Short mmCIF file of C-alpha atoms in Angstrom, two decimals:
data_model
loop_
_atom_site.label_atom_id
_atom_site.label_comp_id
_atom_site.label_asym_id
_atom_site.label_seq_id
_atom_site.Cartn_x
_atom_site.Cartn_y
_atom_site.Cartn_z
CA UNK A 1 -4.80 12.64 10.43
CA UNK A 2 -8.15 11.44 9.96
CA UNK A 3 -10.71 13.17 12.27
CA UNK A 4 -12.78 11.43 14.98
CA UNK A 5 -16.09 11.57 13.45
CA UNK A 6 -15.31 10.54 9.71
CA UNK A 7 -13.61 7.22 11.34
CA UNK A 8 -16.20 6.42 13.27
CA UNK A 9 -18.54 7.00 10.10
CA UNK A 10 -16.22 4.78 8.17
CA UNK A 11 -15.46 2.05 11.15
CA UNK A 12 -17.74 0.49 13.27
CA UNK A 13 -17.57 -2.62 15.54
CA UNK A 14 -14.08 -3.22 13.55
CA UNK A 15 -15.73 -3.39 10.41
CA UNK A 16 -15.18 -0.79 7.59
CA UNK A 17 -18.80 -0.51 6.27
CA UNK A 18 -17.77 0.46 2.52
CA UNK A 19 -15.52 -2.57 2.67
CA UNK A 20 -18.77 -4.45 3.84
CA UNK A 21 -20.90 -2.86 1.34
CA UNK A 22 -18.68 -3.65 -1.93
CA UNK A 23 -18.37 -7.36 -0.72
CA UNK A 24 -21.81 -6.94 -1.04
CA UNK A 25 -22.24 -5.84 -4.67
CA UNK A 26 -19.32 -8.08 -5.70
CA UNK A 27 -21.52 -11.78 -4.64
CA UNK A 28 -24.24 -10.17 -6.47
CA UNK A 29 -22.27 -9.87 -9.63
CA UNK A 30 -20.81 -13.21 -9.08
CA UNK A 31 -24.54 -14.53 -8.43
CA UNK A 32 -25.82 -12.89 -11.82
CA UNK A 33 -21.98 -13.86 -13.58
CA UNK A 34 -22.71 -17.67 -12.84
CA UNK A 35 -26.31 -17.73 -14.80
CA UNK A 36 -26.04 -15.42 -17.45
CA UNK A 37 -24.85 -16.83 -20.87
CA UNK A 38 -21.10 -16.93 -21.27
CA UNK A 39 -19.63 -14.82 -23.36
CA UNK A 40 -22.38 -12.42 -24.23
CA UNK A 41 -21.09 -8.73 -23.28
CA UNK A 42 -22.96 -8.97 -19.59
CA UNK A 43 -21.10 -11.99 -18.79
CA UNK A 44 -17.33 -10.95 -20.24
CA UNK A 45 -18.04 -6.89 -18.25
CA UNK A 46 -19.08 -8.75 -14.89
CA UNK A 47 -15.79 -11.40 -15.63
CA UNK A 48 -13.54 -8.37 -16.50
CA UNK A 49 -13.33 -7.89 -12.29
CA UNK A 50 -15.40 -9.23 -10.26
CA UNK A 51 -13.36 -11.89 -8.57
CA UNK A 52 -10.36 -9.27 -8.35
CA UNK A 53 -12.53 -7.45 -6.53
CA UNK A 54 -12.44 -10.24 -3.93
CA UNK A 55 -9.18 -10.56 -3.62
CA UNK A 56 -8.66 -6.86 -3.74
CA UNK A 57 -11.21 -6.43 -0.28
CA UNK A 58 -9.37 -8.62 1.35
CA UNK A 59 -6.28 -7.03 1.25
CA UNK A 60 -8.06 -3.80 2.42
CA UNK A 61 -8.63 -5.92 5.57
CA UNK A 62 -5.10 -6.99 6.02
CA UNK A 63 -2.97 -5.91 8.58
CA UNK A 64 1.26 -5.16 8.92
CA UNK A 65 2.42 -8.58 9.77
CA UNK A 66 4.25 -8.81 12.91
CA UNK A 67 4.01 -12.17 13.66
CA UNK A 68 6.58 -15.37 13.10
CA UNK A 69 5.71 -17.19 9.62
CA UNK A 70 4.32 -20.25 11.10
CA UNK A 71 2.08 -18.31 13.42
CA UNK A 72 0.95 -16.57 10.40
CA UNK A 73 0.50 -19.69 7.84
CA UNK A 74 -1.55 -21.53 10.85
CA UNK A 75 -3.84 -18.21 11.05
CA UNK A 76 -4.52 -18.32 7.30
CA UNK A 77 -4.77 -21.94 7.28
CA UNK A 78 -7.03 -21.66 9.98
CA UNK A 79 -8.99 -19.11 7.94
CA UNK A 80 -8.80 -20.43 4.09
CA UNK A 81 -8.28 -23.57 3.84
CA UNK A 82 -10.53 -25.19 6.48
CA UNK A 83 -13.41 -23.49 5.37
CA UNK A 84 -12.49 -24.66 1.81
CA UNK A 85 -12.31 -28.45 2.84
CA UNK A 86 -15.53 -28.04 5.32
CA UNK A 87 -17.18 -26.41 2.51
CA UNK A 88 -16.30 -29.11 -0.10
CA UNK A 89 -17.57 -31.85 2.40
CA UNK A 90 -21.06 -30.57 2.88
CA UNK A 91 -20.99 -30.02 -0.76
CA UNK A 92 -20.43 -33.51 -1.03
CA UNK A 93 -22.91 -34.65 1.31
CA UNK A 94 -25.85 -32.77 -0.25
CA UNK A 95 -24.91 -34.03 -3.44
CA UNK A 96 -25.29 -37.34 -2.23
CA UNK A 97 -28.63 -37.28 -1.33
CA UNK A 98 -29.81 -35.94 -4.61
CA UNK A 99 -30.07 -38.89 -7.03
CA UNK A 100 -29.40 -36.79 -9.95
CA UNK A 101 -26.48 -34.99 -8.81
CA UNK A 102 -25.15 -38.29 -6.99
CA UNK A 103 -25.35 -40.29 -10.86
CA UNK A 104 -23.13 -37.54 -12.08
CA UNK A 105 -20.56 -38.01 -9.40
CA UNK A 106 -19.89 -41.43 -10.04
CA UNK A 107 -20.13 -41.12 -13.54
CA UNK A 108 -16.69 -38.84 -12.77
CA UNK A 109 -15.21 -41.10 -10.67
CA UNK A 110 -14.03 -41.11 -7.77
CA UNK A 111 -10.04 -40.82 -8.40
CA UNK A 112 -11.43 -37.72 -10.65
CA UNK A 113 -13.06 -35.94 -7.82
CA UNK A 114 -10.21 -36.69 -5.24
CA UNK A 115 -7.78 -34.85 -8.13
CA UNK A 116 -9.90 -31.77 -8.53
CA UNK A 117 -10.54 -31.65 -4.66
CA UNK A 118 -7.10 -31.99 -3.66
CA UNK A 119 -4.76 -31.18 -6.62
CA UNK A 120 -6.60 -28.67 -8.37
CA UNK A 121 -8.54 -27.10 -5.19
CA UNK A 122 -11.93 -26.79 -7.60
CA UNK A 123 -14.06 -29.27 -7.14
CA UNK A 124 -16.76 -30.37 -9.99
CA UNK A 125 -19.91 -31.61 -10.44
CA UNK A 126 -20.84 -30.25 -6.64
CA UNK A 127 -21.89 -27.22 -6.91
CA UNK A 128 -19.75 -25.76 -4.90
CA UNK A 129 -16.56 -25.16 -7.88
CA UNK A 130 -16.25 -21.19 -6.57
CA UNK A 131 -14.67 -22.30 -3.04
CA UNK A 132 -10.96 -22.47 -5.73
CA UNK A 133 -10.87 -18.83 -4.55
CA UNK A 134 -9.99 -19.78 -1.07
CA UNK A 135 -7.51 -21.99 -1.88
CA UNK A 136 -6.07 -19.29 -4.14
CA UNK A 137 -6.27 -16.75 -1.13
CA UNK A 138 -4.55 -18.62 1.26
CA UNK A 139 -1.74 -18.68 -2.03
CA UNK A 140 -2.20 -14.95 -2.66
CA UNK A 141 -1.96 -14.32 1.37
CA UNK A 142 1.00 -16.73 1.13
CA UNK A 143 2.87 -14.46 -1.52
CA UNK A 144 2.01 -11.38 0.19
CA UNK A 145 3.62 -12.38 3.36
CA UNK A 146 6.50 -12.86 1.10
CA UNK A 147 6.39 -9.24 -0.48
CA UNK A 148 5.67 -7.82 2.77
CA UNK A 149 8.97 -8.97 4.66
CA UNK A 150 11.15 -8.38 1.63
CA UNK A 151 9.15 -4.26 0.71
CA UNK A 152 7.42 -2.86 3.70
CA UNK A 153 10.19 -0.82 4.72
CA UNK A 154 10.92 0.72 0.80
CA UNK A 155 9.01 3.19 -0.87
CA UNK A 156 5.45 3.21 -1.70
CA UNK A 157 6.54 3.09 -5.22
CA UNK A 158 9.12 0.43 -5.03
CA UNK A 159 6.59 -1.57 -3.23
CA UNK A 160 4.49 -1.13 -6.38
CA UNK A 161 6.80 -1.80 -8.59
CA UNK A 162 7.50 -5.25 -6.54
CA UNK A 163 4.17 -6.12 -6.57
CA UNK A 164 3.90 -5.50 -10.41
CA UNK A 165 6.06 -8.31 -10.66
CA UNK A 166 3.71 -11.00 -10.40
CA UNK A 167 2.24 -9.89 -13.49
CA UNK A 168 4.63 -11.54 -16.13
CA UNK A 169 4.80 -14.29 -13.96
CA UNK A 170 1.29 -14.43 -14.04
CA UNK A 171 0.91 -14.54 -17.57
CA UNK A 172 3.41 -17.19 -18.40
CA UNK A 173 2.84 -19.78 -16.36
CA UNK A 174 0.96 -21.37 -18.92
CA UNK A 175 4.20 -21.94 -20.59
CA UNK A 176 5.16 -24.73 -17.95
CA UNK A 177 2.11 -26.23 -17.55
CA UNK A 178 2.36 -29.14 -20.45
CA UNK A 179 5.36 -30.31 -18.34
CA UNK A 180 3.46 -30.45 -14.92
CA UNK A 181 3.33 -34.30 -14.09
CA UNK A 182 -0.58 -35.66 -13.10
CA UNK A 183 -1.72 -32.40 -12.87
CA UNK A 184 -1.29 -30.76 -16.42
CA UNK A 185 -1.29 -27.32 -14.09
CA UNK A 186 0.19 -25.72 -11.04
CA UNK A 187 -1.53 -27.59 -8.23
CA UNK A 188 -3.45 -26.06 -5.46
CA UNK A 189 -4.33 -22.85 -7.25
CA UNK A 190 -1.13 -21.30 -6.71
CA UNK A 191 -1.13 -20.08 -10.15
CA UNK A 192 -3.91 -18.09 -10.22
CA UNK A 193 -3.17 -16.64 -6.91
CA UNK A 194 0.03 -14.52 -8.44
CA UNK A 195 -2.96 -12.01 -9.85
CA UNK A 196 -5.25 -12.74 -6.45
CA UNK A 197 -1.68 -11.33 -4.94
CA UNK A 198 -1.03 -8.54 -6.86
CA UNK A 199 -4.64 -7.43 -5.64
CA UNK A 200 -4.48 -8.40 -2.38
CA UNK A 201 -1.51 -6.06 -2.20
CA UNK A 202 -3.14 -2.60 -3.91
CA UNK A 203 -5.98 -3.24 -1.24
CA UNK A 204 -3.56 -3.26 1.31
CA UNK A 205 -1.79 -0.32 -0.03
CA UNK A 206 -4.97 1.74 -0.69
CA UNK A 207 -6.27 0.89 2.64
CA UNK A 208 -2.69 1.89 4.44
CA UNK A 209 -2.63 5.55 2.47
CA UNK A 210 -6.28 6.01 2.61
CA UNK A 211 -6.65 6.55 -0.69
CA UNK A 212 -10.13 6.14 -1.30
CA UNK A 213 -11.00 8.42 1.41
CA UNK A 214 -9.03 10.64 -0.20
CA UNK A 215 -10.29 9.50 -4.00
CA UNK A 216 -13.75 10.42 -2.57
CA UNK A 217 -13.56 14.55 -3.04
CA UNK A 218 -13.46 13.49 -6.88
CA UNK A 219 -16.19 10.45 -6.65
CA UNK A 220 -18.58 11.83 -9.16
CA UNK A 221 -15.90 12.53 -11.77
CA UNK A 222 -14.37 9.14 -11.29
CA UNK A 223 -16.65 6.48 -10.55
CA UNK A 224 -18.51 7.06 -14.09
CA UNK A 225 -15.21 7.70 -15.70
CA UNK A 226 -13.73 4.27 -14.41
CA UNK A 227 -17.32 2.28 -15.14
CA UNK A 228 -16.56 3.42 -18.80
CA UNK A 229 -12.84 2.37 -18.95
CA UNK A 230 -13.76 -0.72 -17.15
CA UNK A 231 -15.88 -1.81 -19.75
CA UNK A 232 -13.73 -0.32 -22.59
CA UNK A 233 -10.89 -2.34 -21.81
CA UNK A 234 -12.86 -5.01 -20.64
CA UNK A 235 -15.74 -6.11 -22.49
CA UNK A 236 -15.50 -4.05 -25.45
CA UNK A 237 -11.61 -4.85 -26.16
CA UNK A 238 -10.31 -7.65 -24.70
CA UNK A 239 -13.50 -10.06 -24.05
CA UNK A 240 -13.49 -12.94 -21.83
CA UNK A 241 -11.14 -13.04 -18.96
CA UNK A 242 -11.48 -15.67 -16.00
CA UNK A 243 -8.19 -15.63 -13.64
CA UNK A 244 -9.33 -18.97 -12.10
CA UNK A 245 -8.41 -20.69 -15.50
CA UNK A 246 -5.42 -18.62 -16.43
CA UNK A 247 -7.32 -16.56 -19.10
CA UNK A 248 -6.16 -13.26 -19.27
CA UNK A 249 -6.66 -11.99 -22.87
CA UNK A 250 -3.97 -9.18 -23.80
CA UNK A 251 -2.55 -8.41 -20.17
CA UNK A 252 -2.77 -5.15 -20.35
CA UNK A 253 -5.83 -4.39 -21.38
CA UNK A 254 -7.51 -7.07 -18.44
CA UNK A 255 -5.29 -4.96 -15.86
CA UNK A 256 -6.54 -2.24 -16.86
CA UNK A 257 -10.19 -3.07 -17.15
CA UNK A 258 -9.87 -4.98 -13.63
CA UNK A 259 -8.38 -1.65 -11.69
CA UNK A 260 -10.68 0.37 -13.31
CA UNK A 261 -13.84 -1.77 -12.46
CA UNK A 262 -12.53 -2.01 -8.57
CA UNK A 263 -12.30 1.88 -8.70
CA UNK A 264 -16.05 2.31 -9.42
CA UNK A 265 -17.27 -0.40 -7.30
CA UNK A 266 -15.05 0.80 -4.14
CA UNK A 267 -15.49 4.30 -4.32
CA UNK A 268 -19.36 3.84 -4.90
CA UNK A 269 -19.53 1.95 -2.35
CA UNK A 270 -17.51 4.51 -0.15
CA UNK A 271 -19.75 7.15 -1.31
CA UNK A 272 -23.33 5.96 -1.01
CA UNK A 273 -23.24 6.41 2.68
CA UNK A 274 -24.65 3.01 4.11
CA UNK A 275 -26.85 0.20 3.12
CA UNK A 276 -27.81 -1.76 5.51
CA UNK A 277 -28.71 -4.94 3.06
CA UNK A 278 -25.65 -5.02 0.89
CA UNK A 279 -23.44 -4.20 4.21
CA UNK A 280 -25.65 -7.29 5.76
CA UNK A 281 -24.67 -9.53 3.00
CA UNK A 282 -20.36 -8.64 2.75
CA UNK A 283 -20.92 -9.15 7.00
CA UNK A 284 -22.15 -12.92 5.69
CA UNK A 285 -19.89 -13.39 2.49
CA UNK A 286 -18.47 -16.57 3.83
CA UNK A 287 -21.63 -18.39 3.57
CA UNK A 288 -23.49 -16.50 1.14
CA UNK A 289 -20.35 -16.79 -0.94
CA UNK A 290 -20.25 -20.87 -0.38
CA UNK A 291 -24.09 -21.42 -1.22
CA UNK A 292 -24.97 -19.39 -3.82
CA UNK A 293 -23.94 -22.31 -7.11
CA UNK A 294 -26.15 -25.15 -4.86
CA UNK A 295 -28.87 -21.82 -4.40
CA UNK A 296 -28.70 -21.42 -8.45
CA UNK A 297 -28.84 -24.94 -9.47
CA UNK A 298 -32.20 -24.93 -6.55
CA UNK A 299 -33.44 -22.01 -8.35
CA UNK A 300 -32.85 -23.61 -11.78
CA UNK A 301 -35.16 -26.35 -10.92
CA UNK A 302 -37.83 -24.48 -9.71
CA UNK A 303 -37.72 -22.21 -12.79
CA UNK A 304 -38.09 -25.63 -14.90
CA UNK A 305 -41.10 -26.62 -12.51
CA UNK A 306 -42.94 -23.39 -13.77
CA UNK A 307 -41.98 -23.05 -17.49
CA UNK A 308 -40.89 -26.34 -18.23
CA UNK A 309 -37.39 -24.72 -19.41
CA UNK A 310 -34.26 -26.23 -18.79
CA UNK A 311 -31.93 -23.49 -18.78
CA UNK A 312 -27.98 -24.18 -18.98
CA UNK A 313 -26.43 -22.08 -16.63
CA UNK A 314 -23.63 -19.56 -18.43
CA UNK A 315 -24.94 -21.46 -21.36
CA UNK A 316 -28.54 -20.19 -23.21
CA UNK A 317 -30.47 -18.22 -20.03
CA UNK A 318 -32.14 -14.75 -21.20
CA UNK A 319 -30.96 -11.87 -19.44
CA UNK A 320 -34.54 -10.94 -18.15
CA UNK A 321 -34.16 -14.71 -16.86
CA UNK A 322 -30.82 -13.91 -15.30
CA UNK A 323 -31.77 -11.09 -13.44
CA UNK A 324 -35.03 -12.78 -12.32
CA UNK A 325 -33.09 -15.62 -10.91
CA UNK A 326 -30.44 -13.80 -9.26
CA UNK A 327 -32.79 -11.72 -7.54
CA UNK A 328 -34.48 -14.85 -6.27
CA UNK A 329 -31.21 -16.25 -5.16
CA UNK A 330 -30.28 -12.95 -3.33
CA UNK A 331 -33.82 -13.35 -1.22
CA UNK A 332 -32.48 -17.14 -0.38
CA UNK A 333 -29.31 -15.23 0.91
CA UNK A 334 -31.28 -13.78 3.85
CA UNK A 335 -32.29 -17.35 4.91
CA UNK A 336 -29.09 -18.55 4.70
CA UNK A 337 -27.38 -15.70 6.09
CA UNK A 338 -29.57 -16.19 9.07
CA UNK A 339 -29.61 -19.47 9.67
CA UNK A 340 -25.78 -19.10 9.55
CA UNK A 341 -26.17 -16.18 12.22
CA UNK A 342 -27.44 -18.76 14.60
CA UNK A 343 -24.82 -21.33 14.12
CA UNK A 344 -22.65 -18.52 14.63
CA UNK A 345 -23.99 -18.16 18.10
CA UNK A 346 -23.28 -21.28 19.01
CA UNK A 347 -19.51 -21.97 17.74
CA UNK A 348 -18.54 -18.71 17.10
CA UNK A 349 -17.56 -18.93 13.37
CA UNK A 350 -15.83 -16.15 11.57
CA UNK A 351 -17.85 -13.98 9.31
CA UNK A 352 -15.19 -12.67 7.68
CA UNK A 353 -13.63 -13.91 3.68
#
């Protein structure tokens, strides 16, 4: 049994501040993954796990389900999807009052943008494409409720083994795609949701057996050993990955390269022993996570203003550039963050993704 004092280092308020600290780390990766240029080996290592991370922390915050199936798809509902379609309005409204982005939007169309906002879940051309991880989430959390009532009485391994399950699935959906009508691909991002699942379950597994607590005696041994098989498998051997467009490379090595990758940023996070700033930014990941394309794209232009560079985002910008840039968009965080904060006074939004 876990003593007293180590849970009340490890919770506080009901938050688990290593939890809070790696959501943290993860939006800066996906801050400096959205500017650096594609492909290079920066962009494929931060690609090889970042958004499994996400999907992986929330499962550490899920709970046994002991509610009725509808009580539990209004909840997530509630949770995922509104925020996705709230999200994708103001998106749409900002972009409306900037000429240049507004051109661009009807240059789509409008029967385009209603597809990708509805069908696909990932809107484009307004800045705010990343909210497909939501819709995803709700999927993965749909899946997992699934797994839960049919394993959560069988052995730990068992429930494993279920939950490995989803990974041949995942990898051949592809094959009926072609034959999707209108879509050309599984609608509503429930395809890329069978790997957000399989994460969302080893959270909720590592959380329930306390295994990074227990991972911890050995953190110096493993976190650099799992930074170098992350990037091993990752980066060095199986290149680009990106699970929101079904691009896994060879299966095993991504798997590999995304647990590994977790590991480190997890049990660093566990071990470090507070940070107030990166534990203030996974306390405001909704937002910060919604903003931070539109906080890019602001940055972008003011980058042009001073050197009269147009950079491409993911496309030609300089890694000193990159680094420069997402630094300046994690110091817009703080405004954001705290303008949310009073908002959140008034209507008492979740902060919780």
């Amino acid at each position: 049994m876990k003593d007293n004092k180590t849970y009340n280092t490890v919770v506080q308020n009901n938050r688990t501040y290593y939890i809070d600290i790696a959501r943290g780390i993860a939006l800066i990766f996906l801050v400096l993954g959205h500017i650096v240029t594609g492909n290079s080996f920066l962009f494929n290592w931060i690609f090889s796990f970042h958004m499994p991370l996400f999907f992986f922390l929330a499962g550490m915050c899920a709970k046994d389900i002991k509610g009725s199936f509808s009580s539990y798809v209004t909840k997530k509902t509630n949770q995922r999807l509104l925020p996705y379609f709230i999200i994708t309005a103001i998106g749409f409204l900002i972009c409306m009052l900037i000429p240049s982005y507004r051109a661009v939007i009807f240059d789509d169309g409008w029967i385009s943008q209603l597809k990708h906002c509805f069908l696909f879940m990932q809107p484009i051309n307004l800045y705010i494409g990343q909210v497909w991880f939501l819709a995803s989430l709700f999927w993965a959390e749909f899946y997992f409720f699934i797994w839960y009532k049919l394993c959560h009485r069988l052995p730990v391994l068992l429930q494993l083994f279920a939950a490995l399950l989803l990974i041949p699935i995942a990898s051949n959906l592809w094959r009926i795609q072609p034959y999707i009508p209108l879509t050309g691909r599984i609608p509503f991002h429930m395809d890329s949701a069978c790997i957000g699942a399989f994460c969302y379950i080893l959270g909720f597994l590592t959380k329930k057996y306390n295994l990074i607590e227990k991972a911890s005696k050995w953190a110096y041994l493993l976190i650099p050993s799992a930074c170098f098989l992350n990037i091993y498998f990752g980066a060095f051997l199986n290149g680009y990955v990106n699970i929101c467009n079904l691009i896994y490379g060879t299966v095993s090595l991504f798997l590999a390269s995304m647990i590994f990758g977790i590991m480190a940023v997890v049990l660093f996070s566990f071990v470090i022993n507070r940070c107030r700033l990166l534990e203030w930014y996974g306390q405001h990941s909704l937002p910060l996570f919604a903003s931070h394309t539109l906080l890019i794209y602001l940055v972008r232009e003011f980058v042009y203003w001073i050197t009269g560079t147009h950079y491409i985002m993911m496309g030609n910008v300089p890694d000193n550039i990159s680094f420069l840039m997402t630094g300046t968009v994690l110091f817009l965080f703080l405004l954001v963050g705290k303008g949310y904060d009073l908002l959140y006074k008034y209507f008492h939004w979740s902060k919780k993704v």
